Short mmCIF file of C-alpha atoms in Angstrom, two decimals:
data_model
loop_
_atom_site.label_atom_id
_atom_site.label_comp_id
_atom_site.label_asym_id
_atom_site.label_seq_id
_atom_site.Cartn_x
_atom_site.Cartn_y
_atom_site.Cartn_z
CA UNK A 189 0.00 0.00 0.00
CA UNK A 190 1.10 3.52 -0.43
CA UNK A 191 -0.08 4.45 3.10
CA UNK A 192 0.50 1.56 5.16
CA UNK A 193 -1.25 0.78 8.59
CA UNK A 194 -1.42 -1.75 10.96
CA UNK A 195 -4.06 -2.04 13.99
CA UNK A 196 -3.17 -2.42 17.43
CA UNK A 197 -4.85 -5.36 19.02
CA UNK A 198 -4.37 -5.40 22.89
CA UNK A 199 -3.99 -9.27 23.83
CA UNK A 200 -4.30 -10.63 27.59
CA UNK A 201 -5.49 -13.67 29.59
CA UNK A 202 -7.21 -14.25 32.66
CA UNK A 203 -7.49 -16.84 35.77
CA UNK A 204 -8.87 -16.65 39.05
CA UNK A 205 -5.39 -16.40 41.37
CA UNK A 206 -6.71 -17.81 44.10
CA UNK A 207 -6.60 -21.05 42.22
CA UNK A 208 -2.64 -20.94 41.31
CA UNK A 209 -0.99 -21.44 45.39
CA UNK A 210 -3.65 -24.11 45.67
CA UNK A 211 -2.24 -26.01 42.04
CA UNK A 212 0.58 -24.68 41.42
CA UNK A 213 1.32 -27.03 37.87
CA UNK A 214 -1.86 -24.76 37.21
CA UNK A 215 0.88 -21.58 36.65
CA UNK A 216 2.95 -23.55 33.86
CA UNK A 217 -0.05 -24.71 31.99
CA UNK A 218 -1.38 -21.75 31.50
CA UNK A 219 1.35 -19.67 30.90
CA UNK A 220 2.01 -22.56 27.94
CA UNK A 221 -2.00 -22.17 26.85
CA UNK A 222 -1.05 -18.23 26.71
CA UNK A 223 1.80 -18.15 24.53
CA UNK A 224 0.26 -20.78 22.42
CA UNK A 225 -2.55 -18.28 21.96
CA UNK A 226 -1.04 -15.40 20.57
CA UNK A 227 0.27 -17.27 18.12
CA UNK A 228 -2.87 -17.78 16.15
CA UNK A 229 -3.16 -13.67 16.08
CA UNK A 230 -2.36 -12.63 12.71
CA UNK A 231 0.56 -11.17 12.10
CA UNK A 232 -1.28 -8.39 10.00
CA UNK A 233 -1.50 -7.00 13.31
CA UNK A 234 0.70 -5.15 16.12
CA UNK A 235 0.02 -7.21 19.16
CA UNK A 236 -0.07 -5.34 22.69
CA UNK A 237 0.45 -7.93 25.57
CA UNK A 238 -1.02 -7.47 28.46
CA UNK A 239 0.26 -10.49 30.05
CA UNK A 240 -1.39 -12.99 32.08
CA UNK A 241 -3.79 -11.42 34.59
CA UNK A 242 -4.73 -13.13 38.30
CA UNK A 243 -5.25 -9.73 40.02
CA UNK A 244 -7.22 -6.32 39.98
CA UNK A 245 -3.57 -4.58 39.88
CA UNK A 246 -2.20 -6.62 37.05
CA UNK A 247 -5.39 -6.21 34.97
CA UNK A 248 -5.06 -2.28 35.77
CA UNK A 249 -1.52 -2.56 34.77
CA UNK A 250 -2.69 -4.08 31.45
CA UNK A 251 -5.28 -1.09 31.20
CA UNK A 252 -2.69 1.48 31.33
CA UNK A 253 -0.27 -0.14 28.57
CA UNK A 254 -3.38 -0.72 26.42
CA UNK A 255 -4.39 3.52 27.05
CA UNK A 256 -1.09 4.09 26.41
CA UNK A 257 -0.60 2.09 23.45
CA UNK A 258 -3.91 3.46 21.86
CA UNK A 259 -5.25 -0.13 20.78
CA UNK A 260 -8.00 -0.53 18.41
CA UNK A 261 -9.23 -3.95 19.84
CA UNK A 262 -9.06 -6.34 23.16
CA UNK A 263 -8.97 -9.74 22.75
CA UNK A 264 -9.36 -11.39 26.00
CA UNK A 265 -8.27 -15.47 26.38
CA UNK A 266 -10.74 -17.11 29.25
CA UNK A 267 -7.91 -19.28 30.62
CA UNK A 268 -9.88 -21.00 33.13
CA UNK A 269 -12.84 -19.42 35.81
CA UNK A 270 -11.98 -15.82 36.57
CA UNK A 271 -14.08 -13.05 38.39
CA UNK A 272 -14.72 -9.45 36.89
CA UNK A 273 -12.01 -7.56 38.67
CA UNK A 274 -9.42 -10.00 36.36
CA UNK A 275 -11.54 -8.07 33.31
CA UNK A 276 -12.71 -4.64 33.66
CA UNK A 277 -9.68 -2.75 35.26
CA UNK A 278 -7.76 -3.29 31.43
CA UNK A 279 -11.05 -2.65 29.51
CA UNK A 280 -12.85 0.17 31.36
CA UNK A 281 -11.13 3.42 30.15
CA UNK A 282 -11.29 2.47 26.37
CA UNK A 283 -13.46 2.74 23.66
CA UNK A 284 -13.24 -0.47 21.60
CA UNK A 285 -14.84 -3.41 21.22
CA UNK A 286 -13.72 -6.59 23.88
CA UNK A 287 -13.79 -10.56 22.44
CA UNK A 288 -13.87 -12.84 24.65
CA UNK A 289 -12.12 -15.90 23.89
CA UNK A 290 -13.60 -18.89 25.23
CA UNK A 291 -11.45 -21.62 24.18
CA UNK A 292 -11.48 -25.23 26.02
CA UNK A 293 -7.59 -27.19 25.44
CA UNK A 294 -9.33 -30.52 25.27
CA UNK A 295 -11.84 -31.79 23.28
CA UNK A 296 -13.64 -34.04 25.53
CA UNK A 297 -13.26 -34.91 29.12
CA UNK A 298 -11.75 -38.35 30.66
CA UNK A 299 -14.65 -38.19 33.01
CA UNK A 300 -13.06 -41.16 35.18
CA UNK A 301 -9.43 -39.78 35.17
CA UNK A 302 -10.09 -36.01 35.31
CA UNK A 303 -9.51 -34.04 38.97
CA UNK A 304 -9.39 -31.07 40.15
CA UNK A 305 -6.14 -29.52 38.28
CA UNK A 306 -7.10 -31.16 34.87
CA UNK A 307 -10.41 -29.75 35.16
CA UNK A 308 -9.65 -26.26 35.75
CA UNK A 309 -6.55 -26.51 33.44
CA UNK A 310 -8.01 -28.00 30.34
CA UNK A 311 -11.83 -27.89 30.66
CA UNK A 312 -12.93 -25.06 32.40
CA UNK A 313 -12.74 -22.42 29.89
CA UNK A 314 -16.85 -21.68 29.61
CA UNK A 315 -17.02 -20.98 33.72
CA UNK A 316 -16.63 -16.97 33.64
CA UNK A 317 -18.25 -16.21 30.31
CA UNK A 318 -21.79 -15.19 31.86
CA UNK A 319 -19.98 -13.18 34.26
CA UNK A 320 -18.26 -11.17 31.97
CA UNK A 321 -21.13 -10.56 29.40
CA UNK A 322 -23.24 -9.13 32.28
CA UNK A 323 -20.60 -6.90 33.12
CA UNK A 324 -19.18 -5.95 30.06
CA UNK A 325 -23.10 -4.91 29.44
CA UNK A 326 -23.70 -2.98 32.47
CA UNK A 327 -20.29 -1.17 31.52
CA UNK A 328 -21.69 -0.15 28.61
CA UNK A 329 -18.89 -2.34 26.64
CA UNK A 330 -19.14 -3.35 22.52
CA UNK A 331 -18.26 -7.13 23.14
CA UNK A 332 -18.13 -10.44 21.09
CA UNK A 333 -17.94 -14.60 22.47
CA UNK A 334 -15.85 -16.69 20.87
CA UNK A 335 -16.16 -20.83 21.74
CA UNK A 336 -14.49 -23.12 20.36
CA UNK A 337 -11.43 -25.88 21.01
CA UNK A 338 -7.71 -26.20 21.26
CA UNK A 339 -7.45 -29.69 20.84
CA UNK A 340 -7.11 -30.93 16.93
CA UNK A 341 -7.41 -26.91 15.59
CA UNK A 342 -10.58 -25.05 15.36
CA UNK A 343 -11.00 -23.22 12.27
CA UNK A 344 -14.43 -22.23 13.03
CA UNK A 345 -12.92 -19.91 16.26
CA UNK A 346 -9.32 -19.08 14.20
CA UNK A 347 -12.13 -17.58 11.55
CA UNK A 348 -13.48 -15.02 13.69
CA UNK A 349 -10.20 -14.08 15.70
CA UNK A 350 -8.98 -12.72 12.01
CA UNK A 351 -11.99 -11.12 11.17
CA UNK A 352 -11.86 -9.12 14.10
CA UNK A 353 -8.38 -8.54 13.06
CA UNK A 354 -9.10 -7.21 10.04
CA UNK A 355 -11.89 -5.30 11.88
CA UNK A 356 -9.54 -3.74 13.65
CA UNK A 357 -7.20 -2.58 10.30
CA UNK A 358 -10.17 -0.85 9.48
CA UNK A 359 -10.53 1.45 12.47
CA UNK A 360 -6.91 1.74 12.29
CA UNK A 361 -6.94 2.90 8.40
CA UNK A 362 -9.91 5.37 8.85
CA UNK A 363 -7.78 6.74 12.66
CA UNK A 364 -4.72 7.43 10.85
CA UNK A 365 -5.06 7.89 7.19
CA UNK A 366 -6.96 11.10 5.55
CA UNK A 367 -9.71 11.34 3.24
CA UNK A 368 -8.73 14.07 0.40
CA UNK A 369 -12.07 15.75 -1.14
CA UNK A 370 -11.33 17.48 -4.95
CA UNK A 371 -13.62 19.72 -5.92
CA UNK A 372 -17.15 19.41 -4.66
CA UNK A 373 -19.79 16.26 -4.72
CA UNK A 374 -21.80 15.82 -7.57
CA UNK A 375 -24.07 18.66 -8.27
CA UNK A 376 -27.43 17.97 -6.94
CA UNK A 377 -26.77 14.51 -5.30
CA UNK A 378 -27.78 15.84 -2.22
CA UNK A 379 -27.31 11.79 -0.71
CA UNK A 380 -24.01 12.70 -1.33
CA UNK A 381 -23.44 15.71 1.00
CA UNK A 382 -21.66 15.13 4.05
CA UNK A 383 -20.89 16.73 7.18
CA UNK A 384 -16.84 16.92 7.48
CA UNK A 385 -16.83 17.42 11.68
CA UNK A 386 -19.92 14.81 12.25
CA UNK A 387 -17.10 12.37 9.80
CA UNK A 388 -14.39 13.02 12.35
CA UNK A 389 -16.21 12.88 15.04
CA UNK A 390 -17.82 9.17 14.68
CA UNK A 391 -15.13 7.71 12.81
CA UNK A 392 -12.35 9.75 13.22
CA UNK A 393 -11.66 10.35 9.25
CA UNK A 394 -10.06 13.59 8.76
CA UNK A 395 -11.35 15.48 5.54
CA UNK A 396 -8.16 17.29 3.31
CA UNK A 397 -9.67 20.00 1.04
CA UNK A 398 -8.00 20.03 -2.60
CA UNK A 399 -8.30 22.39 -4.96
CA UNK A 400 -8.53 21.35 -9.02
CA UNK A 401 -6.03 24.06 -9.83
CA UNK A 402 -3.35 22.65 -7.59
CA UNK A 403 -4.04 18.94 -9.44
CA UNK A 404 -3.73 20.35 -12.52
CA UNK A 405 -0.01 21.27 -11.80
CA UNK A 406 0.78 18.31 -9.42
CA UNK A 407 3.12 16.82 -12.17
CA UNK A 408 4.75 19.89 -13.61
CA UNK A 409 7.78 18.86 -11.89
CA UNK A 410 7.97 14.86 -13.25
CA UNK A 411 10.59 14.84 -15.08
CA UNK A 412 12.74 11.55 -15.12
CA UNK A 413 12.42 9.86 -17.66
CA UNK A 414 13.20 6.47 -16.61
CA UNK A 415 10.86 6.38 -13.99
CA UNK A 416 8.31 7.49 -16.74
CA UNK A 417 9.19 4.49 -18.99
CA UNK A 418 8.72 2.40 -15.38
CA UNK A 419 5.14 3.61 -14.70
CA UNK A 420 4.03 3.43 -18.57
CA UNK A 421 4.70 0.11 -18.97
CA UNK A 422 3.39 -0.20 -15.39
CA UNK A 423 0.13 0.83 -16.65
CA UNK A 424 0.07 -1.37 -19.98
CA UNK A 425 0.90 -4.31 -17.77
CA UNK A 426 -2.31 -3.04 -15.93
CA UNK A 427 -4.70 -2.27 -18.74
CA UNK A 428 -4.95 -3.66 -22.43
CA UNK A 429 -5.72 -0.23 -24.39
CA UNK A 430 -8.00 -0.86 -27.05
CA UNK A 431 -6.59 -0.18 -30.27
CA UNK A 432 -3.19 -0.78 -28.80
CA UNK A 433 -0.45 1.48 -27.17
CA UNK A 434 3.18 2.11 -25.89
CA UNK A 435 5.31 3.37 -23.62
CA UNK A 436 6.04 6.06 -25.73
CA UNK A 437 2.71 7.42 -26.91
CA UNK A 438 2.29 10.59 -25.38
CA UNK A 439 -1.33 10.09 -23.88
CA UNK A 440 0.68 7.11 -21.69
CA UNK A 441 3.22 9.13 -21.02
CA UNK A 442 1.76 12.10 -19.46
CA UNK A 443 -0.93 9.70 -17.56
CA UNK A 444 2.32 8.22 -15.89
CA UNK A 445 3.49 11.54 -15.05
CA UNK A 446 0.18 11.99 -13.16
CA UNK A 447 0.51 8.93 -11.66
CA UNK A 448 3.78 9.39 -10.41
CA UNK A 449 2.67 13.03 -8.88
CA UNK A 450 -0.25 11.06 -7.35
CA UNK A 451 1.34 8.76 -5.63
CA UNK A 452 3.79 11.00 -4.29
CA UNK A 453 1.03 13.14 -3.13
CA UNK A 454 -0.80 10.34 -1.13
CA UNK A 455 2.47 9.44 0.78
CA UNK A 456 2.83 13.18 1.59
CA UNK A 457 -0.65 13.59 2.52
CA UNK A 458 -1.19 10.12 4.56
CA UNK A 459 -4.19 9.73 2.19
CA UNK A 460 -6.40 6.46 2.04
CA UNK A 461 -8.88 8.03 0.65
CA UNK A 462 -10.22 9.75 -2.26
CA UNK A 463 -13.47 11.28 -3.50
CA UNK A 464 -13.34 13.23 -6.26
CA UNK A 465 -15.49 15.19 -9.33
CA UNK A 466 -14.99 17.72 -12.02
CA UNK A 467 -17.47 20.26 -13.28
CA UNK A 468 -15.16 23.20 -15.16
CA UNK A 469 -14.20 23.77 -18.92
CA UNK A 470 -11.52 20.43 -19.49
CA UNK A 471 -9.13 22.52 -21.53
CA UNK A 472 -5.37 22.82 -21.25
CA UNK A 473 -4.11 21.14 -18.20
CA UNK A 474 -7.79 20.72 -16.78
CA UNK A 475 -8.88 18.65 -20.13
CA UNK A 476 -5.63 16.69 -20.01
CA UNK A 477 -5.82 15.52 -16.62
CA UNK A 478 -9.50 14.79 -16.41
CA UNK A 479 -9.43 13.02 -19.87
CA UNK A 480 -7.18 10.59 -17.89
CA UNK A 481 -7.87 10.83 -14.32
CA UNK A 482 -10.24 7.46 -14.40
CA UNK A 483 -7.42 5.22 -15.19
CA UNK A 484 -4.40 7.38 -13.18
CA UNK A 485 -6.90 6.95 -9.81
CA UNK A 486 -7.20 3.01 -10.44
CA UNK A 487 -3.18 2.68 -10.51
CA UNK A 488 -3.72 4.02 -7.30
CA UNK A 489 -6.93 1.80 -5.76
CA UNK A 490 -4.78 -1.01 -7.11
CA UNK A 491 -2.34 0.45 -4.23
CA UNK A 492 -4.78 0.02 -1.72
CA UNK A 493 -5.82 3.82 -1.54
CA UNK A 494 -9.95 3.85 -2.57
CA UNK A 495 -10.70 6.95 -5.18
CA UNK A 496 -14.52 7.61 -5.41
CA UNK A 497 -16.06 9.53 -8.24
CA UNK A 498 -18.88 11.87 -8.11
CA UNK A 499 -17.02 13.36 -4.82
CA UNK A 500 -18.95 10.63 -2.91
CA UNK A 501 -16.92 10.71 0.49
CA UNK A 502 -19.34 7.74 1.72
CA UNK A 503 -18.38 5.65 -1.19
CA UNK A 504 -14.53 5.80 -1.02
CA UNK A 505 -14.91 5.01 2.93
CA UNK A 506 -16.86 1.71 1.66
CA UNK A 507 -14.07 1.10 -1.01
CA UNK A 508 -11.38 0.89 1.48
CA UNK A 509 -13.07 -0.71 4.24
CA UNK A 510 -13.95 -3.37 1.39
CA UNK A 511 -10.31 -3.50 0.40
CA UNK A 512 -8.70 -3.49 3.86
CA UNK A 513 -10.82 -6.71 4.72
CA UNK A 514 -11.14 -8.49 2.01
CA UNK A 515 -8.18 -7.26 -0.93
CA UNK A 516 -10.73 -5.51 -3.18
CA UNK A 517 -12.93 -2.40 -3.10
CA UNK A 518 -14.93 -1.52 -6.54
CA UNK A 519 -17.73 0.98 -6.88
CA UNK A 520 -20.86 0.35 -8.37
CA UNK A 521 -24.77 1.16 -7.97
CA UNK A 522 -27.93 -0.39 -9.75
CA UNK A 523 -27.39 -0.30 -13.39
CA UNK A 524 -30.22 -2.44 -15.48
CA UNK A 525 -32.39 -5.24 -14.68
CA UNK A 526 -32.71 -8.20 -16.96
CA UNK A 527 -36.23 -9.07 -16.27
CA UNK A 528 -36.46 -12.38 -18.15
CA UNK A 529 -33.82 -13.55 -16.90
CA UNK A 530 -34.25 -12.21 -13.23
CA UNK A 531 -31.13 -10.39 -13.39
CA UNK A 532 -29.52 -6.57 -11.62
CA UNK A 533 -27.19 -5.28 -13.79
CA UNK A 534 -24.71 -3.65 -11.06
CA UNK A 535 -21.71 -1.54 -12.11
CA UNK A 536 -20.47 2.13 -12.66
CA UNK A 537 -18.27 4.31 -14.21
CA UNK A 538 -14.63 5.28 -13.43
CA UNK A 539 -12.13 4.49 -11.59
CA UNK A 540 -11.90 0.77 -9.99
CA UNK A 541 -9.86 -1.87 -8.65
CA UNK A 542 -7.75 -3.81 -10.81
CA UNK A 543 -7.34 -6.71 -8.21
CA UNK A 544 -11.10 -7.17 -8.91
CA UNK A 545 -10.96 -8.07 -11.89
CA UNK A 546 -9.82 -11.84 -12.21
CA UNK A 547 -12.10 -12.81 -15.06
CA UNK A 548 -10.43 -10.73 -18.05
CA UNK A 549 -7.65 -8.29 -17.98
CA UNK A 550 -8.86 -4.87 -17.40
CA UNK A 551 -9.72 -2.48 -20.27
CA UNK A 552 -9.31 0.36 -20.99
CA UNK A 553 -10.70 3.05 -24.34
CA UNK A 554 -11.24 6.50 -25.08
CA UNK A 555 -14.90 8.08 -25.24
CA UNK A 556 -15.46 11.21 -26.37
CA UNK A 557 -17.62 12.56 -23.77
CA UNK A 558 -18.17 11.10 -20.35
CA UNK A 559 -22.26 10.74 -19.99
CA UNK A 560 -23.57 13.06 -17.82
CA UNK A 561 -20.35 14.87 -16.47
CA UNK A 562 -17.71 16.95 -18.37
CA UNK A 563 -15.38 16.31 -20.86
CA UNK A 564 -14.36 13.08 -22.23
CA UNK A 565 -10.85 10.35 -22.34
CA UNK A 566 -10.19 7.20 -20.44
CA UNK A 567 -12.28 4.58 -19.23
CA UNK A 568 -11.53 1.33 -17.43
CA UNK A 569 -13.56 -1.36 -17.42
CA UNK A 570 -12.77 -4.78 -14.90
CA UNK A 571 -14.24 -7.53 -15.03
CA UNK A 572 -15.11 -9.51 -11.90
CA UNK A 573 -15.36 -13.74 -11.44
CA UNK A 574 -18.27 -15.47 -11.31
CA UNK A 575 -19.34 -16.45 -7.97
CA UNK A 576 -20.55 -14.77 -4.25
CA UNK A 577 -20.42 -10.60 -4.48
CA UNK A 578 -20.78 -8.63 -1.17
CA UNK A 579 -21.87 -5.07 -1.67
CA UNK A 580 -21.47 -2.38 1.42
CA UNK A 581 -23.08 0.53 0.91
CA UNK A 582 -22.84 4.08 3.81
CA UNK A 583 -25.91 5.72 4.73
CA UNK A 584 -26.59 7.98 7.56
CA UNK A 585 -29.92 8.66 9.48
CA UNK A 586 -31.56 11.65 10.15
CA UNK A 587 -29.39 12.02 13.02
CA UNK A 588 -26.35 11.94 11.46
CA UNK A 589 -25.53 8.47 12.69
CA UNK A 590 -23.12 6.31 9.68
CA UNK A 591 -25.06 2.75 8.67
CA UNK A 592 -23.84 0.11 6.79
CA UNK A 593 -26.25 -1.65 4.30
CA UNK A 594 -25.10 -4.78 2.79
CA UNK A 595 -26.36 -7.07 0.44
CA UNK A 596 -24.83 -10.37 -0.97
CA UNK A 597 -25.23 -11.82 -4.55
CA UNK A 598 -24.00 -14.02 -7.14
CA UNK A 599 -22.41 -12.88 -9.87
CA UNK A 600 -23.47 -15.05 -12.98
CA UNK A 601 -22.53 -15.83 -16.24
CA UNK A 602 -24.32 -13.84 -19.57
CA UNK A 603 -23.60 -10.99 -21.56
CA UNK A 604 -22.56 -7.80 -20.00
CA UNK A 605 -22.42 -4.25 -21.35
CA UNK A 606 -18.76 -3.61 -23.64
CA UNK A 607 -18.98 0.25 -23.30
CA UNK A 608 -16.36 0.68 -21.19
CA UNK A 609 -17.71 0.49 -17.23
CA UNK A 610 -17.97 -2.49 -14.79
CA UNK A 611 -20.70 -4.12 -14.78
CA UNK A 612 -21.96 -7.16 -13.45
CA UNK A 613 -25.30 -9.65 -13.73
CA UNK A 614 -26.23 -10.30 -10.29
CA UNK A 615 -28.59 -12.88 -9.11
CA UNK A 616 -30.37 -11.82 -5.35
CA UNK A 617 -32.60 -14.14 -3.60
CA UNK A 618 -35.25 -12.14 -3.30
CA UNK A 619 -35.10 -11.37 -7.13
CA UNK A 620 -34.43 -8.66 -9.38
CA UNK A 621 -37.86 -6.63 -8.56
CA UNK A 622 -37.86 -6.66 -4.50
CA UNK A 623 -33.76 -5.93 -4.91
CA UNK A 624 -34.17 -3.07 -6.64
#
């Protein structure tokens, strides 16, 4: 990525202390069960140990070094029965979501052969979840259960512990990466209008303003040739240009210039995020760039930073939280229906993710005018596999409160529009009419 980040996921364990002087091959065992554990944390992720925890002062210790460290998640291992005290000292000054991990180390119980030690040490691990639910809600805590088994792997459990993970890169992208607006939204898409401060305050996205004039001379000073030649063919490895084209044609050429400026200017900016739209003349500089800007933003989506068109700051946020989970973010809206065949056509114009598009090399062709916006150039088409589609849209109420809407789909096999934008034939459940 061109702005990397990695989340910070606070890890510690718990077990009642009074239990350790009484079984004292209880303190190996667990300490072993511990280490074991964060293992199976991704290493996508910057773990924060908070060690294992038998008192109220060790869990406040672990409280303080997860403040400190500014963590974007708690995981919690349920080592055996432990009271509250073991729990909410390291969770109760922050504001992120607490798993509890429930796992048992066996299996199944040796009913005969089991005592006391074995029990607590290896088959105990369900005793304190109740207790820390009830507390966790009367704390006013965002929490999560996770049961499952040591014993033989559990891939069901290992499943979720990433996709909290990955939860976690999220919050940690939209904390410390900026959103960069160009221009203004869309005129008249008034679903598009957002509140900058109300966007900072609930998800703690900062909003940079750009101007189109400063854009337009963002690559004045590319100049090196060789890393021209490097991002042209860059971009022919990444698109096949209808017609055909080289390194050397100058349309290539100054759209790696561009790029080159880009990407420079999201590493200065700490951008993730993009939402842009044009509404002037598109002469000189201004018709050059915007003739080109579609495929120049894709080179960098394919770098993990999400460019929205239409200035649609609610978009690009679903783009990147779709590419920071799952390795692709495209953007797309209702497009056709098929009735006969029970069919959504889904896609959109502009810029998109070339990752996504694992069924054909992506395209790209010149149009003369872009429909409904101004100017013409560039457009990039990608074309998506067959198979299971997730779609995340961004809302917000009339409070001003952010809402995910999601949808899944298959993508299925047919004809598809050729005029240059993704699209896709999508089969819901419900069916074409109650989807749309």
């Amino acid at each position: 990525m061109l702005v990397e980040t990695k989340a910070r996921v606070a890890v510690f364990s718990i077990a009642l202390g009074a239990y350790l002087p009484q079984f004292p091959q209880l303190v190996p065992e667990f300490k072993g069960q511990y280490e074991a554990f964060k293992k199976t944390i991704p290493t996508s992720v910057e773990l924060v140990d908070g060690g294992m925890v038998t008192t109220k002062e060790a869990a406040q210790a672990a409280g303080d070094k997860f403040r400190a460290a500014d963590v974007d998640l708690v995981i919690c291992q349920l080592l055996t029965y432990a009271t509250s005290y073991n729990m909410l000292p390291a969770i109760r000054d922050l504001n992120v979501p607490v798993v509890l991990v429930n796992l048992q180390k066996k299996a199944q119980p040796d009913y005969a052969a089991t005592d006391i030690p074995t029990w607590l040490g290896e088959l105990y691990a369900c005793g304190a979840v109740g207790e820390m639910v009830a507390d966790l809600n009367r704390a006013g805590k965002r929490h999560a259960v996770i049961t499952g088994v040591v014993e033989g792997g559990d891939p069901a459990a290992q499943a979720e512990i990433e996709d909290w993970c990955r939860a976690a890169q999220v919050r940690r992208r939209l904390r410390n990466t900026n959103i960069a607006q160009i221009g203004r939204p869309y005129p008249g898409m008034m679903d598009l209008y957002i509140d900058e401060t109300n966007l900072y305050n609930r998800l703690g996205l900062y909003t940079k303003q750009f101007d189109w004039e400063k854009m337009w001379a963002i690559a004045d000073d590319v100049d090196d040739e060789a890393a021209i030649d490097e991002k042209a063919k860059e971009i022919l490895d990444t698109f096949e240009v209808q017609g055909g084209a080289s390194i050397h044609d100058r349309p290539i050429r100054e759209m790696a210039r561009y790029v080159i400026a880009f990407e420079q200017w999201v590493k200065d900016e700490d951008l993730g995020l993009v939402a842009s739209h044009y509404d002037g003349y598109a002469q000189g500089k201004a018709g050059v760039l915007d003739s080109m800007l579609i495929p120049a933003f894709s080179m960098l989506i394919k770098q993990g930073t999400a460019c929205a068109v239409e200035g649609d700051m609610k978009v690009a946020i679903a783009m990147s939280i779709l590419k920071t989970i799952s390795g692709t973010g495209q953007l797309s809206e209702m497009y056709s229906i098929d009735f006969p065949e029970d069919i959504c056509i889904i896609g959109h114009s502009g810029s998109g993710d070339a990752d996504i598009s694992q069924a054909h090399k992506p395209t790209m062709k010149v149009v003369p005018v872009f429909h409904g916006k101004t100017g013409g150039g560039y457009l990039t088409q990608f074309y998506p596999p067959l198979g299971t589609i997730t779609y995340l849209a961004i809302t917000q109420d009339m409070d001003g409160h952010f809402k995910f809407v999601v949808a899944e789909g298959e993508n299925v096999e047919g004809p598809i529009f050729m005029f240059g934008d993704t699209n896709m034939r999508m089969r819901f459940s419900i069916g074409a009419r109650e989807f749309a």
